[in-house]
mmCIF file of C-alpha atoms in Angstrom:
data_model
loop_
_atom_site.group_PDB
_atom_site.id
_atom_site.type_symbol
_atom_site.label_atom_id
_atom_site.label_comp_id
_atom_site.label_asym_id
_atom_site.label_seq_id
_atom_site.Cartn_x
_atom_site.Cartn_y
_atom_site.Cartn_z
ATOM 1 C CA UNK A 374 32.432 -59.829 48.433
ATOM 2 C CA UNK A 375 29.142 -61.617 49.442
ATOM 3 C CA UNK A 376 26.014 -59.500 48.693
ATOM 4 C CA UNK A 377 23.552 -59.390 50.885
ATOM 5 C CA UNK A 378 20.221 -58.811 49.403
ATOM 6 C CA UNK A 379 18.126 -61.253 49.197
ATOM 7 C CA UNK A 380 15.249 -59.137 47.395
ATOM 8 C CA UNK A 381 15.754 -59.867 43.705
ATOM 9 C CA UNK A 382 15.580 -56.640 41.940
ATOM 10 C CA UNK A 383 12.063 -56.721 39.983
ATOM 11 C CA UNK A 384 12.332 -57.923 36.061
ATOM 12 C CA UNK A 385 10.072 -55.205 34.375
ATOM 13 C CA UNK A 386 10.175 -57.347 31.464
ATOM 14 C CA UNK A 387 6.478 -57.564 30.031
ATOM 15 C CA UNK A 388 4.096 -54.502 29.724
ATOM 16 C CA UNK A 389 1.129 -54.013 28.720
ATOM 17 C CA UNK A 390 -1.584 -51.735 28.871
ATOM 18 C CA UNK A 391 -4.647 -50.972 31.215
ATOM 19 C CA UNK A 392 -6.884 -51.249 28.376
ATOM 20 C CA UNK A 393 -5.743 -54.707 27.547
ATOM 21 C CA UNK A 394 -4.987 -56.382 30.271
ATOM 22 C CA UNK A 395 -7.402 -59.687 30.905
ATOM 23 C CA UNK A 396 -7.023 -58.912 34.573
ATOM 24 C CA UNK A 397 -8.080 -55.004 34.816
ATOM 25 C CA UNK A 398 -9.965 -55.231 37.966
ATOM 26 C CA UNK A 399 -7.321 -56.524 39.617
ATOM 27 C CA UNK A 400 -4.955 -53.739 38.175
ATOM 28 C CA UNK A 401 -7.313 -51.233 39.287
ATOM 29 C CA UNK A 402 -8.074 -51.804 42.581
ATOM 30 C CA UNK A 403 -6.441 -49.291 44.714
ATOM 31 C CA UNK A 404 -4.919 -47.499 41.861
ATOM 32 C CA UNK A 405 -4.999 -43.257 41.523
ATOM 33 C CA UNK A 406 -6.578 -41.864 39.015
ATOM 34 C CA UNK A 407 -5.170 -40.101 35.570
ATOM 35 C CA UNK A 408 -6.402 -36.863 37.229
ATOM 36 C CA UNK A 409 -4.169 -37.899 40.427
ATOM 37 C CA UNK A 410 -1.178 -38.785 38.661
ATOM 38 C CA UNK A 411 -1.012 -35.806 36.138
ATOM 39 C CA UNK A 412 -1.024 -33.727 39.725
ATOM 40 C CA UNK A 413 1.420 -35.532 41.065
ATOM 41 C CA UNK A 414 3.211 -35.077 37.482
ATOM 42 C CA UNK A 415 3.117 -31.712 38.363
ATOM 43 C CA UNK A 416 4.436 -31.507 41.351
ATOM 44 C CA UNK A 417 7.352 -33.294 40.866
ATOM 45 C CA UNK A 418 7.979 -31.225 37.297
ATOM 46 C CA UNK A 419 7.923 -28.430 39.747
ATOM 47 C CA UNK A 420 9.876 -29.927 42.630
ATOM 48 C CA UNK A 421 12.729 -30.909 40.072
ATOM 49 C CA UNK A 422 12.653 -26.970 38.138
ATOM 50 C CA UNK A 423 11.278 -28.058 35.027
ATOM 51 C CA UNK A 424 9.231 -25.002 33.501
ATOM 52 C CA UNK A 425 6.788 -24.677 31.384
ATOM 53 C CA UNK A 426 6.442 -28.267 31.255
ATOM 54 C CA UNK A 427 3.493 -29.481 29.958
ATOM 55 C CA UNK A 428 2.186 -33.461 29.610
ATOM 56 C CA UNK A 429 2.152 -34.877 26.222
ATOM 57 C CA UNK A 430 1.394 -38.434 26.773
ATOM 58 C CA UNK A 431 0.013 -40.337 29.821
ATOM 59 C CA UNK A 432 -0.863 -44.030 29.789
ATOM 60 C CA UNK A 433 -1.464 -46.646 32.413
ATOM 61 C CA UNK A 434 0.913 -49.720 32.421
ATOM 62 C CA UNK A 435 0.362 -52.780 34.066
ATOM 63 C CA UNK A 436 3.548 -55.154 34.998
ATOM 64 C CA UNK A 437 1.489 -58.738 34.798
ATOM 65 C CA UNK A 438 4.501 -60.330 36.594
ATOM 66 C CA UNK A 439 3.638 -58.711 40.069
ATOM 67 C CA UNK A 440 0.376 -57.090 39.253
ATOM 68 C CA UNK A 441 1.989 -53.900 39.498
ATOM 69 C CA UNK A 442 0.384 -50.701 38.029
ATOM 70 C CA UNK A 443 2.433 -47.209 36.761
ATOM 71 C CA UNK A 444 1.517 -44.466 35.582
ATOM 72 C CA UNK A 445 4.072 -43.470 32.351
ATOM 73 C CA UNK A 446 3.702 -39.268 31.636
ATOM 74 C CA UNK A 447 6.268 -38.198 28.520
ATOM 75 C CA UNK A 448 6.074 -33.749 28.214
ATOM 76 C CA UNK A 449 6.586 -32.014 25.235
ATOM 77 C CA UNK A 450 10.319 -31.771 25.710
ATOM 78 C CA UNK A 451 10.547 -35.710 26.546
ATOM 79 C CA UNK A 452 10.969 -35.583 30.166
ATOM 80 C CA UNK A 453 9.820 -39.204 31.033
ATOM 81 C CA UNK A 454 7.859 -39.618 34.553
ATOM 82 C CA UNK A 455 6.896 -43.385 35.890
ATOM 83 C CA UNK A 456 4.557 -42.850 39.044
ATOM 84 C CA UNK A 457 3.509 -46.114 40.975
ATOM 85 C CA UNK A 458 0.119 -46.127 40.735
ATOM 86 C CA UNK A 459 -0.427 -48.249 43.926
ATOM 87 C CA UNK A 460 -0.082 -44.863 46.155
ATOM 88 C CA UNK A 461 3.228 -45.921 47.944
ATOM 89 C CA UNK A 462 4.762 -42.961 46.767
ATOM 90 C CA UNK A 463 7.464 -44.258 44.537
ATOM 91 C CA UNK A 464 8.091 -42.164 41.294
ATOM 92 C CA UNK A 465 11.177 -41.749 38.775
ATOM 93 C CA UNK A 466 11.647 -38.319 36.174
ATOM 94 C CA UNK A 467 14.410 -38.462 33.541
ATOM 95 C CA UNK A 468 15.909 -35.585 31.593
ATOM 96 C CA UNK A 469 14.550 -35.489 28.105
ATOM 97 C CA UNK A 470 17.565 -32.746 26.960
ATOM 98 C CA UNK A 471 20.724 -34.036 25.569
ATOM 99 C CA UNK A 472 23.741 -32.625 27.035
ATOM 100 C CA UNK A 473 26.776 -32.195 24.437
ATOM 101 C CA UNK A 474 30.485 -31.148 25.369
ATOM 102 C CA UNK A 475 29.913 -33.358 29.193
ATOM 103 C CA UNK A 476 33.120 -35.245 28.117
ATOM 104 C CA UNK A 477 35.365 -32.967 30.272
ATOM 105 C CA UNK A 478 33.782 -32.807 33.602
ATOM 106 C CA UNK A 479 34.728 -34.955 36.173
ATOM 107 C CA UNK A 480 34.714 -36.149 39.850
ATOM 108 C CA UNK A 481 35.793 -39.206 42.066
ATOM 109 C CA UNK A 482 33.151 -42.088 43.626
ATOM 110 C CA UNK A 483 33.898 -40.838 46.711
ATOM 111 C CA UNK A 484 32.975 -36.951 45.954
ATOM 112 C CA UNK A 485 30.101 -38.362 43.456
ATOM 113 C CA UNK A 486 28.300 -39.872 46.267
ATOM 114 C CA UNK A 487 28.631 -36.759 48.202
ATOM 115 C CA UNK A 488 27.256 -34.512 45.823
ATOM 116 C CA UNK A 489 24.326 -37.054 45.551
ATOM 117 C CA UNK A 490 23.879 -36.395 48.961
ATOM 118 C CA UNK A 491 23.680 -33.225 48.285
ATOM 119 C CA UNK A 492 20.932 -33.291 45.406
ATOM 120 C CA UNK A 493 18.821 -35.790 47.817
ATOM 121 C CA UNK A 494 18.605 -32.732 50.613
ATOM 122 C CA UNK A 495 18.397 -30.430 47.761
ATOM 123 C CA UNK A 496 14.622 -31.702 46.131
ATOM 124 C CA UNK A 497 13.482 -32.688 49.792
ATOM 125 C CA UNK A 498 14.934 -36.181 50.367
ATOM 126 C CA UNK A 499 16.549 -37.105 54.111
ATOM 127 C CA UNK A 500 18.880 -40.210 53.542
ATOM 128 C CA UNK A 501 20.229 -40.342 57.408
ATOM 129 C CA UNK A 502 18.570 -43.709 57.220
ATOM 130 C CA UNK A 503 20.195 -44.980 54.048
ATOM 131 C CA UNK A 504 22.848 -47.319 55.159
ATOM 132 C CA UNK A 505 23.742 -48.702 51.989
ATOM 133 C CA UNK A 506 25.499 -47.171 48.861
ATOM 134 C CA UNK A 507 26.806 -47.582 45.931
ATOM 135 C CA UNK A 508 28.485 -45.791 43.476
ATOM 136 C CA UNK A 509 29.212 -46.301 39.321
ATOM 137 C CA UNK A 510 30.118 -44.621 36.671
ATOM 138 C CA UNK A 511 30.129 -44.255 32.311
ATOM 139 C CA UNK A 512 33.576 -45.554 31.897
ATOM 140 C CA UNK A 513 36.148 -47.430 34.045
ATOM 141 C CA UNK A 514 37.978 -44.990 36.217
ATOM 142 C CA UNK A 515 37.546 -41.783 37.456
ATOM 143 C CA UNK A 516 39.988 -39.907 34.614
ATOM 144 C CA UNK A 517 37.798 -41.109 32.051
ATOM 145 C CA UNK A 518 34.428 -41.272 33.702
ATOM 146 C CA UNK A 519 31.861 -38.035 33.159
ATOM 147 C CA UNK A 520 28.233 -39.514 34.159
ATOM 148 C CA UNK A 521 28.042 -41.183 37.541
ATOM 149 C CA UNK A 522 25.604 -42.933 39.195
ATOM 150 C CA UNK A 523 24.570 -43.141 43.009
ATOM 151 C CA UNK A 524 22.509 -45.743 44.900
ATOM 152 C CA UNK A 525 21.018 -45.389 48.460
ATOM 153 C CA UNK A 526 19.377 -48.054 50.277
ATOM 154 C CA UNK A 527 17.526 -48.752 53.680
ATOM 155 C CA UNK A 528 18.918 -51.637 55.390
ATOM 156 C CA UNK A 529 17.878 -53.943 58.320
ATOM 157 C CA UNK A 530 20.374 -55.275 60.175
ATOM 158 C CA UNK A 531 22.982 -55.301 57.610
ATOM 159 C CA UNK A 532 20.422 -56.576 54.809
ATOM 160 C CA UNK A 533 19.685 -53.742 52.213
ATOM 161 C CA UNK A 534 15.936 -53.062 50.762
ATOM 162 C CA UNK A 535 16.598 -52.243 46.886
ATOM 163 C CA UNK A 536 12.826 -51.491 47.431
ATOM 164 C CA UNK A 537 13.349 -48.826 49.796
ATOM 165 C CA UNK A 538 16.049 -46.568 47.957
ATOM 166 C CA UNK A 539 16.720 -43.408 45.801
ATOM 167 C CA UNK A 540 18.692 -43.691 42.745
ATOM 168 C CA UNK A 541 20.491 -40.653 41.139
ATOM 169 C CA UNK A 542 22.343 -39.943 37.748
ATOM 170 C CA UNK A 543 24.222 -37.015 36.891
ATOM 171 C CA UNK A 544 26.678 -35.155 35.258
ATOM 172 C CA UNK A 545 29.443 -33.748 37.883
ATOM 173 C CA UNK A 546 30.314 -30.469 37.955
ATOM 174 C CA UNK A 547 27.790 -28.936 36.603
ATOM 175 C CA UNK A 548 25.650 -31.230 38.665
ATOM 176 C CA UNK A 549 23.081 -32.019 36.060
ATOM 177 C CA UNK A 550 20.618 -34.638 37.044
ATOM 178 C CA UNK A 551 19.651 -36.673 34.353
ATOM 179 C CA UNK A 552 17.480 -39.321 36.325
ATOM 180 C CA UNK A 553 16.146 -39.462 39.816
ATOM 181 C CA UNK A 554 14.455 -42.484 41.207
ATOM 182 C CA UNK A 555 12.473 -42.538 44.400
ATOM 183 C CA UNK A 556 11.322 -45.999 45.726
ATOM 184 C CA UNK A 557 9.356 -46.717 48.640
ATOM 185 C CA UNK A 558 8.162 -50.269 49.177
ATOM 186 C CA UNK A 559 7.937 -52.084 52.441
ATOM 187 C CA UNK A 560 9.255 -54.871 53.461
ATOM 188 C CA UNK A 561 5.393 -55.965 54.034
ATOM 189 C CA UNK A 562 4.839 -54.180 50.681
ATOM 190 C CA UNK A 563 6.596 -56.973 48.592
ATOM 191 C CA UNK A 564 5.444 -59.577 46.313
ATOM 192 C CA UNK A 565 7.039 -61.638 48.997
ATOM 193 C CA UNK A 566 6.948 -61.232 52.387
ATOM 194 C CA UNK A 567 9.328 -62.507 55.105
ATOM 195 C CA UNK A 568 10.460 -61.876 58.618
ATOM 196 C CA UNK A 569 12.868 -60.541 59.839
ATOM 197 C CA UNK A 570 14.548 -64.163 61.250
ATOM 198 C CA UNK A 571 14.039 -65.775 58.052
ATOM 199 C CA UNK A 572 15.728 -63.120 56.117
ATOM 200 C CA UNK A 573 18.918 -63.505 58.086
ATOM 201 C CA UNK A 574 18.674 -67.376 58.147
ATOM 202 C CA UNK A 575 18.346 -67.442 54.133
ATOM 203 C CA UNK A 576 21.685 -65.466 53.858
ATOM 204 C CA UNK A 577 23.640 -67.579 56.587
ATOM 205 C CA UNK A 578 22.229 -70.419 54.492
ATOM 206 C CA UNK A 579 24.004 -68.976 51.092
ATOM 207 C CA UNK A 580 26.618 -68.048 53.338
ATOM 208 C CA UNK A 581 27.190 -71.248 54.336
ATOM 209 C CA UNK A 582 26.877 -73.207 50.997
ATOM 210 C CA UNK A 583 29.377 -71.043 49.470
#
């Protein structure tokens, strides 16, 4: 099955940080502050029910591949927070516990990606306009399987935005999310930017030479 997007997902291969990167000013431009992302730190500690939560570590990373700035919070009880530090909104928060005895639960893709539904509405997300999704899981089938993992995208025109999606991880059953990703970049917000006519030509073309 031909897939259709034609936004390579980003390579977060090389970090390093605000304090020693050779190009800071053009890091910092336009990025929030350390008091601005330990609020917004907050706020999605609170939005998510972690209590009594409180920031260990906070630390400015660059990406030098995109010029790409995130903010990286880790609380006393390991919960791990990446903010974009650009202001678009995009964030990610992953549960620092360790869950034993999750080897029993299960579900099906098909009533995985519902209860991801669910959890989106639950902390405040609408994803009416999420045309794409996809669905994984720990192990190969369903009997086995006791994580799973949900994907929603925007698409235009049949051409999905990995850019523009929400990303969820849990345990079923007991609905335990163990990672929740929120991204929210443009089209006009990428590296690269491209109409809409050019995207469709460029897939007709792969289409085509396939």
């Amino acid at each position: 099955m031909y897939d259709k997007n034609i936004w390579k997902e980003p390579q977060r291969v090389v970090v390093e940080s605000a304090k020693d990167s050779t190009n800071q000013n053009e890091f910092r431009q336009n990025t929030m502050s350390e008091d601005e992302a330990r609020k917004k730190a907050s706020e999605i500690l609170e939005r998510f029910e972690y209590k009594d939560e409180n920031i260990k570590e906070i630390e400015l990373q660059n990406h030098i591949d995109d010029y790409d700035s995130s903010w990286h919070i880790i609380t006393e009880q390991n919960t791990n927070i990446f903010i974009d530090a650009n202001g678009d909104g995009s964030f990610s928060i992953s549960n620092g516990n360790i869950y034993k005895d999750i080897k029993h639960y299960r579900t099906t893709k098909e009533e995985a990606v519902n209860t991801a539904r669910e959890i989106a509405q639950k902390y405040g997300y609408d994803i009416e306009d999420y045309g794409y999704v996809s669905v994984n899981s720990n192990l190969n089938s369903d009997k086995e399987s006791y994580i799973y993992n949900v994907t929603f995208c925007k698409e235009y025109d049949g051409i999905r935005n990995p850019y523009e999606s929400i990303f969820i991880l849990f345990i079923p059953e007991i609905n335990v999310v163990e990672s929740f990703m929120f991204s929210n970049k443009k089209f006009e917000n990428n590296t690269v930017e491209i109409t809409k006519e050019k995207a469709e030509e460029t897939v007709s073309n792969d289409i085509n030479s396939n």
